[in-house]
mmCIF file of C-alpha atoms in Angstrom:
data_model
loop_
_atom_site.group_PDB
_atom_site.id
_atom_site.type_symbol
_atom_site.label_atom_id
_atom_site.label_comp_id
_atom_site.label_asym_id
_atom_site.label_seq_id
_atom_site.Cartn_x
_atom_site.Cartn_y
_atom_site.Cartn_z
ATOM 1 C CA MET A 131 236.798 130.751 159.236
ATOM 2 C CA PRO A 132 236.116 126.996 159.004
ATOM 3 C CA ARG A 133 232.461 126.130 158.367
ATOM 4 C CA SER A 134 232.283 123.901 161.461
ATOM 5 C CA LEU A 135 233.523 126.721 163.719
ATOM 6 C CA LEU A 136 231.107 129.226 162.203
ATOM 7 C CA THR A 137 228.204 126.791 162.661
ATOM 8 C CA ALA A 138 229.174 126.246 166.295
ATOM 9 C CA GLN A 139 229.292 129.992 166.935
ATOM 10 C CA LEU A 140 225.884 130.528 165.342
ATOM 11 C CA LYS A 141 224.387 127.744 167.447
ATOM 12 C CA LYS A 142 225.910 129.226 170.596
ATOM 13 C CA GLN A 143 224.540 132.661 169.712
ATOM 14 C CA ALA A 144 221.095 131.212 169.084
ATOM 15 C CA GLU A 145 221.128 129.432 172.454
ATOM 16 C CA GLU A 146 222.126 132.650 174.206
ATOM 17 C CA GLU A 147 219.316 134.535 172.463
ATOM 18 C CA LYS A 148 216.780 131.976 173.642
ATOM 19 C CA GLY A 149 217.273 133.067 177.220
ATOM 20 C CA LYS A 150 216.679 136.735 176.540
ATOM 21 C CA ASN A 151 213.330 138.482 176.690
ATOM 22 C CA ILE A 152 212.069 141.299 174.530
ATOM 23 C CA LYS A 153 211.269 144.114 176.940
ATOM 24 C CA PRO A 154 209.170 147.218 176.256
ATOM 25 C CA ILE A 155 210.591 150.639 176.972
ATOM 26 C CA ALA A 156 209.854 151.514 180.595
ATOM 27 C CA PHE A 157 208.856 155.148 181.061
ATOM 28 C CA SER A 158 208.366 156.665 184.496
ATOM 29 C CA LEU A 159 204.809 157.826 185.125
ATOM 30 C CA GLU A 160 206.071 161.352 185.808
ATOM 31 C CA SER A 161 207.549 161.567 182.310
ATOM 32 C CA ILE A 162 204.312 160.642 180.519
ATOM 33 C CA ASN A 163 202.098 163.524 179.491
ATOM 34 C CA ALA A 164 198.463 162.519 180.129
ATOM 35 C CA GLN A 165 197.344 164.839 177.297
ATOM 36 C CA TRP A 166 193.889 165.490 178.754
ATOM 37 C CA ASP A 167 193.440 168.296 176.243
ATOM 38 C CA CYS A 168 193.569 165.734 173.419
ATOM 39 C CA PRO A 169 190.143 164.240 172.448
ATOM 40 C CA LEU A 170 191.798 160.863 171.805
ATOM 41 C CA PHE A 171 192.530 160.525 175.531
ATOM 42 C CA SER A 172 189.934 162.807 177.128
ATOM 43 C CA ARG A 173 186.774 161.769 175.249
ATOM 44 C CA ILE A 174 187.307 158.354 173.666
ATOM 45 C CA PRO A 175 186.989 155.385 176.080
ATOM 46 C CA PRO A 176 190.048 153.108 176.436
ATOM 47 C CA GLU A 177 188.215 150.168 174.821
ATOM 48 C CA VAL A 178 187.444 152.188 171.677
ATOM 49 C CA ARG A 179 190.931 153.683 171.677
ATOM 50 C CA SER A 180 192.383 150.181 171.714
ATOM 51 C CA LEU A 181 190.344 149.265 168.622
ATOM 52 C CA ILE A 182 191.674 152.355 166.856
ATOM 53 C CA PHE A 183 195.233 151.374 167.710
ATOM 54 C CA GLU A 184 194.617 147.807 166.496
ATOM 55 C CA TYR A 185 193.330 149.094 163.175
ATOM 56 C CA ALA A 186 196.328 151.397 162.732
ATOM 57 C CA LEU A 187 198.828 148.654 163.666
ATOM 58 C CA ASN A 188 197.207 145.859 161.688
ATOM 59 C CA ASP A 189 199.565 143.783 159.536
ATOM 60 C CA TYR A 190 199.340 143.355 155.768
ATOM 61 C CA GLU A 191 201.208 141.806 152.852
ATOM 62 C CA ASP A 192 204.180 143.860 151.724
ATOM 63 C CA MET A 193 203.616 143.850 147.960
ATOM 64 C CA THR A 194 206.978 145.544 147.383
ATOM 65 C CA LYS A 195 208.593 142.214 148.300
ATOM 66 C CA VAL A 196 206.479 139.704 146.393
ATOM 67 C CA TYR A 197 207.776 136.128 146.545
ATOM 68 C CA GLU A 198 209.189 134.625 143.366
ATOM 69 C CA ASP A 199 206.838 132.387 141.414
ATOM 70 C CA ALA A 200 209.210 129.409 141.484
ATOM 71 C CA THR A 201 208.850 128.858 145.238
ATOM 72 C CA CYS A 202 206.804 126.464 147.317
ATOM 73 C CA TYR A 203 205.582 129.170 149.666
ATOM 74 C CA LYS A 204 203.971 131.591 147.199
ATOM 75 C CA ARG A 205 200.277 130.807 147.213
ATOM 76 C CA PRO A 206 196.978 132.552 146.420
ATOM 77 C CA ASP A 207 196.684 134.188 149.856
ATOM 78 C CA CYS A 208 200.386 134.290 150.688
ATOM 79 C CA LEU A 209 202.017 136.365 147.955
ATOM 80 C CA ALA A 210 204.487 138.345 150.067
ATOM 81 C CA PRO A 211 205.813 138.637 153.625
ATOM 82 C CA ARG A 212 203.593 140.411 156.123
ATOM 83 C CA ARG A 213 204.614 143.670 157.754
ATOM 84 C CA GLN A 214 203.299 146.254 160.199
ATOM 85 C CA ASP A 215 203.720 150.006 160.238
ATOM 86 C CA THR A 216 204.582 150.905 163.819
ATOM 87 C CA GLU A 217 205.218 154.638 163.420
ATOM 88 C CA LEU A 218 202.198 155.233 165.673
ATOM 89 C CA LEU A 219 204.164 153.911 168.654
ATOM 90 C CA ARG A 220 206.761 156.636 168.174
ATOM 91 C CA THR A 221 204.312 159.548 168.352
ATOM 92 C CA CYS A 222 204.266 159.889 172.147
ATOM 93 C CA LYS A 223 204.939 158.009 175.363
ATOM 94 C CA ARG A 224 201.275 157.563 176.255
ATOM 95 C CA VAL A 225 200.419 155.911 172.940
ATOM 96 C CA TYR A 226 203.427 153.629 173.285
ATOM 97 C CA THR A 227 202.529 152.698 176.852
ATOM 98 C CA GLU A 228 198.970 151.774 175.867
ATOM 99 C CA ALA A 229 199.683 150.046 172.550
ATOM 100 C CA TRP A 230 203.207 148.599 172.541
ATOM 101 C CA TYR A 231 201.926 145.002 172.723
ATOM 102 C CA ILE A 232 199.257 145.324 169.982
ATOM 103 C CA PRO A 233 201.525 144.514 166.988
ATOM 104 C CA LEU A 234 202.162 141.063 168.442
ATOM 105 C CA ALA A 235 198.593 140.412 169.546
ATOM 106 C CA SER A 236 196.829 141.587 166.377
ATOM 107 C CA ALA A 237 199.220 140.194 163.753
ATOM 108 C CA GLU A 238 198.627 137.008 161.797
ATOM 109 C CA HIS A 239 201.482 134.754 162.904
ATOM 110 C CA SER A 240 202.688 132.078 160.490
ATOM 111 C CA PHE A 241 204.780 129.046 161.424
ATOM 112 C CA TYR A 242 206.358 126.701 158.881
ATOM 113 C CA LEU A 243 206.743 123.008 159.667
ATOM 114 C CA ALA A 244 208.677 122.442 156.462
ATOM 115 C CA TRP A 245 212.147 122.146 155.031
ATOM 116 C CA ALA A 246 214.070 125.388 154.694
ATOM 117 C CA THR A 247 213.746 125.331 150.896
ATOM 118 C CA ARG A 248 209.943 125.279 151.257
ATOM 119 C CA SER A 249 209.743 128.162 153.723
ATOM 120 C CA PRO A 250 210.211 131.927 153.242
ATOM 121 C CA PRO A 251 213.600 133.407 154.144
ATOM 122 C CA MET A 252 212.297 135.025 157.355
ATOM 123 C CA VAL A 253 209.903 132.953 159.463
ATOM 124 C CA THR A 254 208.494 132.990 162.964
ATOM 125 C CA THR A 255 210.048 130.317 165.166
ATOM 126 C CA VAL A 256 208.881 128.893 168.477
ATOM 127 C CA TRP A 257 211.721 130.380 170.484
ATOM 128 C CA LYS A 258 211.306 133.843 168.929
ATOM 129 C CA MET A 259 207.602 133.796 169.703
ATOM 130 C CA GLN A 260 208.241 132.502 173.215
ATOM 131 C CA ARG A 261 210.583 135.418 173.910
ATOM 132 C CA ALA A 262 207.852 137.853 172.916
ATOM 133 C CA LEU A 263 205.239 136.016 174.983
ATOM 134 C CA ASN A 264 207.567 136.043 177.985
ATOM 135 C CA ALA A 265 207.928 139.812 177.626
ATOM 136 C CA LEU A 266 204.167 140.287 177.493
ATOM 137 C CA HIS A 267 203.644 138.099 180.537
ATOM 138 C CA ALA A 268 206.359 139.915 182.509
ATOM 139 C CA SER A 269 204.516 143.148 181.736
ATOM 140 C CA HIS A 270 201.221 141.655 182.985
ATOM 141 C CA VAL A 271 199.750 141.498 179.472
ATOM 142 C CA GLU A 272 198.017 138.280 178.370
ATOM 143 C CA PRO A 273 196.666 139.003 174.874
ATOM 144 C CA ASN A 274 194.518 136.600 172.896
ATOM 145 C CA ILE A 275 196.256 136.317 169.542
ATOM 146 C CA GLU A 276 193.664 136.597 166.787
ATOM 147 C CA HIS A 277 195.017 134.178 164.194
ATOM 148 C CA VAL A 278 197.870 131.671 163.949
ATOM 149 C CA ARG A 279 198.657 129.853 160.702
ATOM 150 C CA VAL A 280 200.755 126.709 160.377
ATOM 151 C CA PHE A 281 201.992 125.632 156.946
ATOM 152 C CA ALA A 282 202.850 121.977 157.404
ATOM 153 C CA GLN A 283 204.715 119.555 155.193
ATOM 154 C CA LEU A 284 203.210 116.147 155.955
ATOM 155 C CA CYS A 285 206.567 114.508 156.607
ATOM 156 C CA GLU A 286 207.135 117.128 159.342
ATOM 157 C CA LEU A 287 203.583 117.184 160.700
ATOM 158 C CA GLU A 288 203.198 113.410 160.912
ATOM 159 C CA GLY A 289 206.801 112.573 161.727
ATOM 160 C CA GLY A 290 207.430 114.668 164.822
ATOM 161 C CA GLY A 291 206.118 116.904 167.553
ATOM 162 C CA GLY A 292 206.616 120.192 165.736
ATOM 163 C CA LEU A 293 202.960 121.182 165.985
ATOM 164 C CA MET A 294 202.821 120.460 169.708
ATOM 165 C CA LYS A 295 205.922 122.591 170.281
ATOM 166 C CA ILE A 296 203.916 125.485 168.891
ATOM 167 C CA MET A 297 200.728 124.702 170.797
ATOM 168 C CA ASP A 298 202.606 124.060 174.070
ATOM 169 C CA MET A 299 204.213 127.511 174.257
ATOM 170 C CA LYS A 300 203.664 129.301 177.567
ATOM 171 C CA TYR A 301 201.214 132.226 177.629
ATOM 172 C CA PHE A 302 200.082 131.279 174.108
ATOM 173 C CA HIS A 303 196.372 132.078 173.634
ATOM 174 C CA PRO A 304 195.324 131.963 169.955
ATOM 175 C CA LYS A 305 191.669 132.359 169.023
ATOM 176 C CA VAL A 306 191.855 130.812 165.534
ATOM 177 C CA VAL A 307 194.357 128.216 164.308
ATOM 178 C CA THR A 308 194.625 127.372 160.603
ATOM 179 C CA ILE A 309 196.713 124.409 159.412
ATOM 180 C CA THR A 310 197.358 124.496 155.675
ATOM 181 C CA ILE A 311 198.575 121.554 153.608
ATOM 182 C CA ARG A 312 199.918 123.023 150.361
ATOM 183 C CA HIS A 313 200.156 121.207 147.044
ATOM 184 C CA THR A 314 203.877 120.538 147.576
ATOM 185 C CA ASP A 315 203.316 119.326 151.176
ATOM 186 C CA TRP A 316 201.505 116.094 150.276
ATOM 187 C CA TRP A 317 203.289 112.752 150.283
ATOM 188 C CA GLY A 318 204.578 111.912 146.795
ATOM 189 C CA TRP A 319 203.356 115.100 145.156
ATOM 190 C CA GLU A 320 206.373 114.981 142.816
ATOM 191 C CA ASP A 321 205.097 111.670 141.397
ATOM 192 C CA ASP A 322 201.442 112.761 141.393
ATOM 193 C CA ARG A 323 200.476 110.032 143.858
ATOM 194 C CA PRO A 324 196.936 109.786 145.285
ATOM 195 C CA LEU A 325 196.453 112.060 148.298
ATOM 196 C CA HIS A 326 197.121 110.426 151.667
ATOM 197 C CA PHE A 327 197.040 111.965 155.159
ATOM 198 C CA GLY A 328 198.112 110.006 158.260
ATOM 199 C CA GLU A 329 196.124 110.245 161.493
ATOM 200 C CA LYS A 330 198.619 109.797 164.358
ATOM 201 C CA TRP A 331 199.162 113.534 164.852
ATOM 202 C CA VAL A 332 195.406 114.049 165.267
ATOM 203 C CA ASN A 333 195.301 111.579 168.164
ATOM 204 C CA ASP A 334 198.444 113.028 169.779
ATOM 205 C CA CYS A 335 197.792 116.760 169.461
ATOM 206 C CA SER A 336 195.759 119.030 171.744
ATOM 207 C CA PHE A 337 195.157 122.737 171.301
ATOM 208 C CA PRO A 338 195.121 125.712 173.703
ATOM 209 C CA GLU A 339 191.980 126.342 175.728
ATOM 210 C CA SER A 340 191.656 129.778 174.129
ATOM 211 C CA MET A 341 191.080 128.298 170.674
ATOM 212 C CA ARG A 342 187.610 128.974 169.319
ATOM 213 C CA GLU A 343 188.119 127.672 165.802
ATOM 214 C CA LEU A 344 190.426 125.190 164.092
ATOM 215 C CA ARG A 345 190.631 125.218 160.307
ATOM 216 C CA LEU A 346 192.334 122.544 158.230
ATOM 217 C CA ALA A 347 192.884 123.665 154.625
ATOM 218 C CA PHE A 348 193.547 120.938 152.060
ATOM 219 C CA GLU A 349 195.139 122.436 148.975
ATOM 220 C CA SER A 350 196.206 121.033 145.616
ATOM 221 C CA LEU A 351 195.921 121.792 141.930
ATOM 222 C CA GLU A 352 192.571 122.355 140.255
ATOM 223 C CA ARG A 353 192.826 119.069 138.357
ATOM 224 C CA LYS A 354 192.927 117.205 141.702
ATOM 225 C CA LYS A 355 189.707 118.798 142.937
ATOM 226 C CA VAL A 356 187.931 115.439 143.265
ATOM 227 C CA SER A 357 190.743 114.005 145.399
ATOM 228 C CA VAL A 358 190.838 117.085 147.636
ATOM 229 C CA ASP A 359 187.082 116.850 148.201
ATOM 230 C CA GLN A 360 187.386 113.132 149.014
ATOM 231 C CA VAL A 361 190.026 113.790 151.664
ATOM 232 C CA ALA A 362 188.038 116.711 153.121
ATOM 233 C CA GLU A 363 184.856 114.634 153.322
ATOM 234 C CA GLN A 364 186.766 111.847 155.098
ATOM 235 C CA ALA A 365 188.186 114.338 157.600
ATOM 236 C CA ILE A 366 184.653 115.468 158.440
ATOM 237 C CA THR A 367 183.645 111.963 159.523
ATOM 238 C CA LYS A 368 186.954 110.491 160.745
ATOM 239 C CA TRP A 369 188.646 113.298 162.661
ATOM 240 C CA GLU A 370 187.888 115.119 165.891
ATOM 241 C CA PHE A 371 190.264 117.427 167.731
ATOM 242 C CA LYS A 372 190.478 118.357 171.391
ATOM 243 C CA ARG A 373 191.662 121.266 173.474
ATOM 244 C CA LYS A 374 193.892 120.969 176.506
ATOM 245 C CA ASP A 375 190.857 121.339 178.781
ATOM 246 C CA GLY A 376 189.336 118.201 177.256
ATOM 247 C CA VAL A 377 186.693 119.959 175.160
ATOM 248 C CA ILE A 378 186.053 118.191 171.848
ATOM 249 C CA CYS A 379 186.045 120.246 168.650
ATOM 250 C CA LEU A 380 183.406 119.291 166.101
ATOM 251 C CA ARG A 381 183.750 120.111 162.432
ATOM 252 C CA ARG A 382 181.876 122.740 160.451
ATOM 253 C CA ASP A 383 182.759 122.262 156.784
ATOM 254 C CA GLU A 384 183.025 125.099 154.300
ATOM 255 C CA MET A 385 184.536 125.604 150.857
ATOM 256 C CA ARG A 386 186.605 128.533 149.748
ATOM 257 C CA PRO A 387 186.357 129.770 146.152
ATOM 258 C CA ASN A 388 188.992 128.677 143.660
ATOM 259 C CA GLN A 389 191.925 131.030 143.221
ATOM 260 C CA LEU A 390 194.424 130.877 140.359
ATOM 261 C CA ASP A 391 195.059 127.214 139.507
ATOM 262 C CA TYR A 392 194.673 126.005 143.083
ATOM 263 C CA TYR A 393 191.731 124.292 144.711
ATOM 264 C CA VAL A 394 191.260 124.588 148.466
ATOM 265 C CA ALA A 395 188.774 122.740 150.674
ATOM 266 C CA THR A 396 188.705 124.046 154.239
ATOM 267 C CA VAL A 397 187.130 122.032 157.070
ATOM 268 C CA THR A 398 186.513 123.881 160.322
ATOM 269 C CA TRP A 399 186.218 122.414 163.828
ATOM 270 C CA ARG A 400 184.761 124.374 166.751
ATOM 271 C CA PRO A 401 184.691 123.429 170.446
ATOM 272 C CA VAL A 402 181.470 122.170 172.004
ATOM 273 C CA VAL A 403 180.951 123.833 175.383
ATOM 274 C CA LYS A 404 177.742 123.520 177.382
ATOM 275 C CA ASP A 405 177.346 127.073 178.590
ATOM 276 C CA SER A 406 175.564 130.270 177.574
ATOM 277 C CA ALA A 407 178.650 131.587 175.772
ATOM 278 C CA SER A 408 178.935 128.583 173.495
ATOM 279 C CA VAL A 409 179.749 129.209 169.864
ATOM 280 C CA LEU A 410 177.362 126.459 168.725
ATOM 281 C CA PRO A 411 173.544 126.335 168.681
ATOM 282 C CA ALA A 412 171.887 124.726 171.693
ATOM 283 C CA GLU A 413 170.464 121.847 169.664
ATOM 284 C CA VAL A 414 173.952 120.925 168.498
ATOM 285 C CA ILE A 415 175.403 121.175 171.997
ATOM 286 C CA ASP A 416 172.647 119.081 173.563
ATOM 287 C CA SER A 417 173.332 116.296 171.092
ATOM 288 C CA GLN A 418 176.876 115.975 172.388
ATOM 289 C CA ALA A 419 176.990 114.315 175.783
ATOM 290 C CA PRO A 420 178.895 114.430 177.961
ATOM 291 C CA GLU A 421 180.688 117.759 177.456
ATOM 292 C CA ARG A 422 184.128 116.191 177.739
ATOM 293 C CA ARG A 423 183.376 112.846 176.195
ATOM 294 C CA LYS A 424 186.220 110.704 174.925
ATOM 295 C CA ARG A 425 187.397 111.770 171.504
ATOM 296 C CA LYS A 426 187.005 109.127 168.829
ATOM 297 C CA ILE A 427 190.192 107.635 167.413
ATOM 298 C CA ALA A 428 191.214 109.270 164.147
ATOM 299 C CA LYS A 429 191.779 107.242 160.983
ATOM 300 C CA PRO A 430 193.989 107.993 157.958
ATOM 301 C CA LEU A 431 192.573 109.839 154.967
ATOM 302 C CA ASP A 432 193.026 108.418 151.475
ATOM 303 C CA ALA A 433 191.735 109.692 148.167
ATOM 304 C CA GLU A 434 190.604 107.061 145.691
ATOM 305 C CA VAL A 435 192.977 106.321 142.842
ATOM 306 C CA GLU A 436 191.956 108.697 140.085
ATOM 307 C CA ALA A 437 190.611 107.107 136.923
ATOM 308 C CA ARG A 438 192.680 107.287 133.759
ATOM 309 C CA LEU A 439 191.539 109.574 130.981
ATOM 310 C CA ILE A 440 190.300 106.778 128.713
ATOM 311 C CA SER A 441 191.474 103.396 129.955
ATOM 312 C CA ASP A 442 194.672 102.271 131.653
ATOM 313 C CA LEU A 443 196.885 104.253 129.283
ATOM 314 C CA ASP A 444 199.363 106.638 130.876
ATOM 315 C CA THR A 445 199.211 109.016 127.917
ATOM 316 C CA VAL A 446 196.746 110.420 125.407
ATOM 317 C CA THR A 447 197.760 111.357 121.886
ATOM 318 C CA LEU A 448 197.772 114.974 120.817
ATOM 319 C CA LEU A 449 195.492 114.055 117.901
ATOM 320 C CA ALA A 450 192.891 112.663 120.313
ATOM 321 C CA LEU A 451 192.968 115.872 122.340
ATOM 322 C CA ARG A 452 192.546 117.978 119.196
ATOM 323 C CA ASN A 453 189.686 115.847 117.899
ATOM 324 C CA ALA A 454 187.917 116.170 121.250
ATOM 325 C CA LYS A 455 188.529 119.958 121.190
ATOM 326 C CA VAL A 456 190.014 119.906 124.680
ATOM 327 C CA PRO A 457 190.976 123.414 125.921
ATOM 328 C CA LYS A 458 194.594 123.802 127.048
ATOM 329 C CA ASP A 459 193.586 124.786 130.578
ATOM 330 C CA ALA A 460 190.845 122.154 131.030
ATOM 331 C CA PRO A 461 190.897 120.255 134.368
ATOM 332 C CA ALA A 462 191.219 116.454 134.353
ATOM 333 C CA ASP A 463 187.488 115.790 134.815
ATOM 334 C CA GLU A 464 186.609 117.932 131.799
ATOM 335 C CA VAL A 465 189.313 116.264 129.687
ATOM 336 C CA ARG A 466 187.943 112.849 130.614
ATOM 337 C CA ARG A 467 184.397 113.892 129.753
ATOM 338 C CA LEU A 468 185.349 115.250 126.328
ATOM 339 C CA LEU A 469 187.450 112.217 125.444
ATOM 340 C CA ARG A 470 184.639 109.838 126.326
ATOM 341 C CA HIS A 471 182.385 111.566 123.769
ATOM 342 C CA LEU A 472 184.754 110.920 120.871
#
């Protein structure tokens, strides 16, 4: 079959699939055994039972399918695809009826705004997720999804509306959104250029009203720790995000511990809401007036050009490294310090 014809057929099939919903199995009430002699249903309240089901259906990394090392998507906390064991839903009709939607609501959903070569083979797409959300809504279920992660290549994040396509999905109610910029997602990472992050997407994007926390994780190699910290510190002062209801999200910065040879600085923004259920202390809320004030215009983030090891030389001789007793795995700052003491 000619490649062009095959491509056309695949596109047509994908378009047809977009219009279909994922529907749960519909059992008649008469066919469902209430099982009042079972303590799970007769003694345990529905709210506690739901927590039990969530725990049993929680997703995890499938370590039998670990990603290859030579990929852009294998990272310290993303070593393998995530999976869920759903055997519980096949035990009886009552369990299925109560818990069929939990795998979608409790899972950590990951989207990739990146080229195909920098994404895992199987990824969640907007139209696949929308089909599932449509099915939940048709069944009168509106779950708050616990955690959504977006791995974003900067050329995709800054150059288009990919992020807004995710955030604009119908019936989409995430509690926590994490946007991760990986080492290979930065502009010019192949040439080891200074870190740069454009600001237009910050000014254009708004997040669902359900969002209680936005995390932006800046990631690069350990030797670029100083640059990562510079960009993170600039984000704290230059960037504010907003929800669709106009509420401004203020940052709460935090650092994650180093893992492997990566360094990650995570800055967190939380919404400021003037009510008793606010997630921020009263003194912080009172300092922000009015509640839906105009968000300040974001500015680009730029790390300073990193200093050379000794002077303006692009290389250092092996003899100099040996004389300075530089360890093979020493980060750039330590190498610079040892060389300066020669």
